[in-house]
mmCIF file of C-alpha atoms in Angstrom:
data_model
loop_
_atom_site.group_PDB
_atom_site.id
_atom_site.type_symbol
_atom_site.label_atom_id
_atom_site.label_comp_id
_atom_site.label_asym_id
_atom_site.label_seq_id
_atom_site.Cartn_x
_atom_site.Cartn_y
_atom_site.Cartn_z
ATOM 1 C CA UNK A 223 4.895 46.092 0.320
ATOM 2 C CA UNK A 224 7.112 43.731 -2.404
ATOM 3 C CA UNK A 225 4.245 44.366 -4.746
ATOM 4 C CA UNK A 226 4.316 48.280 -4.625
ATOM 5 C CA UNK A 227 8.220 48.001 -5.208
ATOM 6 C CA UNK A 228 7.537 45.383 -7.938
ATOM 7 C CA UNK A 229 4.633 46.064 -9.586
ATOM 8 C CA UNK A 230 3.315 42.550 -7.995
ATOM 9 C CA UNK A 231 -0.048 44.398 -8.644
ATOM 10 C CA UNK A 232 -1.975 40.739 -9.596
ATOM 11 C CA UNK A 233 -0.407 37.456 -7.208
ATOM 12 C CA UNK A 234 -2.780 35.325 -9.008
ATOM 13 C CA UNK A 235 -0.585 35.600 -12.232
ATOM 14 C CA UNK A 236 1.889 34.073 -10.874
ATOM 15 C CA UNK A 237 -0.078 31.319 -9.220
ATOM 16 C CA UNK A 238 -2.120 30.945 -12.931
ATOM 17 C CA UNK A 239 1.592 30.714 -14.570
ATOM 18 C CA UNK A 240 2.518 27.261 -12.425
ATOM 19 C CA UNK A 241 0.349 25.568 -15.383
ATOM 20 C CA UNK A 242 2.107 27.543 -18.128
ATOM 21 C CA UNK A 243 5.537 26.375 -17.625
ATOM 22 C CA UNK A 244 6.373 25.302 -20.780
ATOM 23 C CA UNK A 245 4.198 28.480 -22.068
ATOM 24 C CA UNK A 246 5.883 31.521 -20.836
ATOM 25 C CA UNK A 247 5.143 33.762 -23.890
ATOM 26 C CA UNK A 248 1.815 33.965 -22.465
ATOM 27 C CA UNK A 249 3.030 36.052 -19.406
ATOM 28 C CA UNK A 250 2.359 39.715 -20.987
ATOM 29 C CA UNK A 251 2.474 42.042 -17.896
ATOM 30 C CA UNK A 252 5.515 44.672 -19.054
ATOM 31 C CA UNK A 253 7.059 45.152 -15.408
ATOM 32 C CA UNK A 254 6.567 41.335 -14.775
ATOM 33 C CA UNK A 255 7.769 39.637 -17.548
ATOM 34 C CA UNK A 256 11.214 39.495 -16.922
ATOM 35 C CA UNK A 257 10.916 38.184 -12.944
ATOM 36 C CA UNK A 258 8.050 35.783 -13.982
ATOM 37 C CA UNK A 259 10.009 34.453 -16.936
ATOM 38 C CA UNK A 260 13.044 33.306 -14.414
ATOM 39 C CA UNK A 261 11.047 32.125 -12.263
ATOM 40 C CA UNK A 262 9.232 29.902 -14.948
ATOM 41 C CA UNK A 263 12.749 28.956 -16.530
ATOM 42 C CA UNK A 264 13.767 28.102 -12.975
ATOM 43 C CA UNK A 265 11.151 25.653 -12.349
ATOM 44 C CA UNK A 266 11.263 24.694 -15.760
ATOM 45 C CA UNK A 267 14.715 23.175 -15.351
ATOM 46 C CA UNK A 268 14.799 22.182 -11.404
ATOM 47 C CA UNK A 269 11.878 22.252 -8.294
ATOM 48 C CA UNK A 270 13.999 24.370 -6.013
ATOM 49 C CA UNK A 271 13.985 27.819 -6.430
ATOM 50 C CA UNK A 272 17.716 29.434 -4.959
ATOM 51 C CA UNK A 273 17.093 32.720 -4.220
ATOM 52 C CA UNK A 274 20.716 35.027 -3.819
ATOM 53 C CA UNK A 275 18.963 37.283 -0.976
ATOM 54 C CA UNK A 276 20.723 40.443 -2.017
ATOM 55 C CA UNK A 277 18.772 43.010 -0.167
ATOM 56 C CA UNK A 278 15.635 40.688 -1.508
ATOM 57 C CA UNK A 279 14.482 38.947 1.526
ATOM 58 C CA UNK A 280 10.695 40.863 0.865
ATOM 59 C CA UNK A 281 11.081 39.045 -2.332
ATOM 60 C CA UNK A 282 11.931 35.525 -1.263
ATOM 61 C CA UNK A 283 9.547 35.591 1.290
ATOM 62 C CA UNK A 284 6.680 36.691 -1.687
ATOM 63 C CA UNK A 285 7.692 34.226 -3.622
ATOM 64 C CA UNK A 286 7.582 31.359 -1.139
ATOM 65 C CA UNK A 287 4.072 32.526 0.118
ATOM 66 C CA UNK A 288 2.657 32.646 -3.589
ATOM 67 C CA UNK A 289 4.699 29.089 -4.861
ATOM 68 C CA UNK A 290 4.095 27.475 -1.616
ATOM 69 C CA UNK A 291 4.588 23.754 -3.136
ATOM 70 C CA UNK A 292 8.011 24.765 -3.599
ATOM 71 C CA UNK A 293 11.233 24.869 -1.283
ATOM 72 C CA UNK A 294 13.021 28.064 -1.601
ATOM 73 C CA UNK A 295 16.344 28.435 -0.440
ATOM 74 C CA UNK A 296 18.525 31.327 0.283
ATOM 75 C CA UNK A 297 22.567 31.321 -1.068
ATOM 76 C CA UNK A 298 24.877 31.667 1.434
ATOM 77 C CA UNK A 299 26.245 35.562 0.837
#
């Protein structure tokens, strides 16, 4: 499972954290933080998340399923 590998142990953070964009600070989960804070800075600065599926097609399938108001699209490798 992507949240075993990635300490995804609560979803609803990051479903809570689509009304804190401008408030990422508040995020304070240690092994989340950094993924969480892209992803906020992402949407911050454009609605479409590009994903560069490295190996991380668990991930950009998570990530879809939990932002689902959001296109994600995968790079071309």
């Amino acid at each position: 499972m992507v949240e075993e590998h990635y300490s995804f142990s609560d979803s609803t953070l990051y479903k809570e954290s689509l009304g804190h964009l401008h408030h990422s600070s508040s995020i304070t989960t240690p092994e989340t933080k950094t993924l969480t804070t892209f992803l906020l800075s992402s949407f911050h600065h454009s609605r479409f998340l590009i994903i560069s599926l490295l190996r991380f097609d668990q991930v950009a399938l998570r990530v879809h399923l939990l932002f689902a108001d959001f296109q994600v699209k995968e790079c071309p490798q």
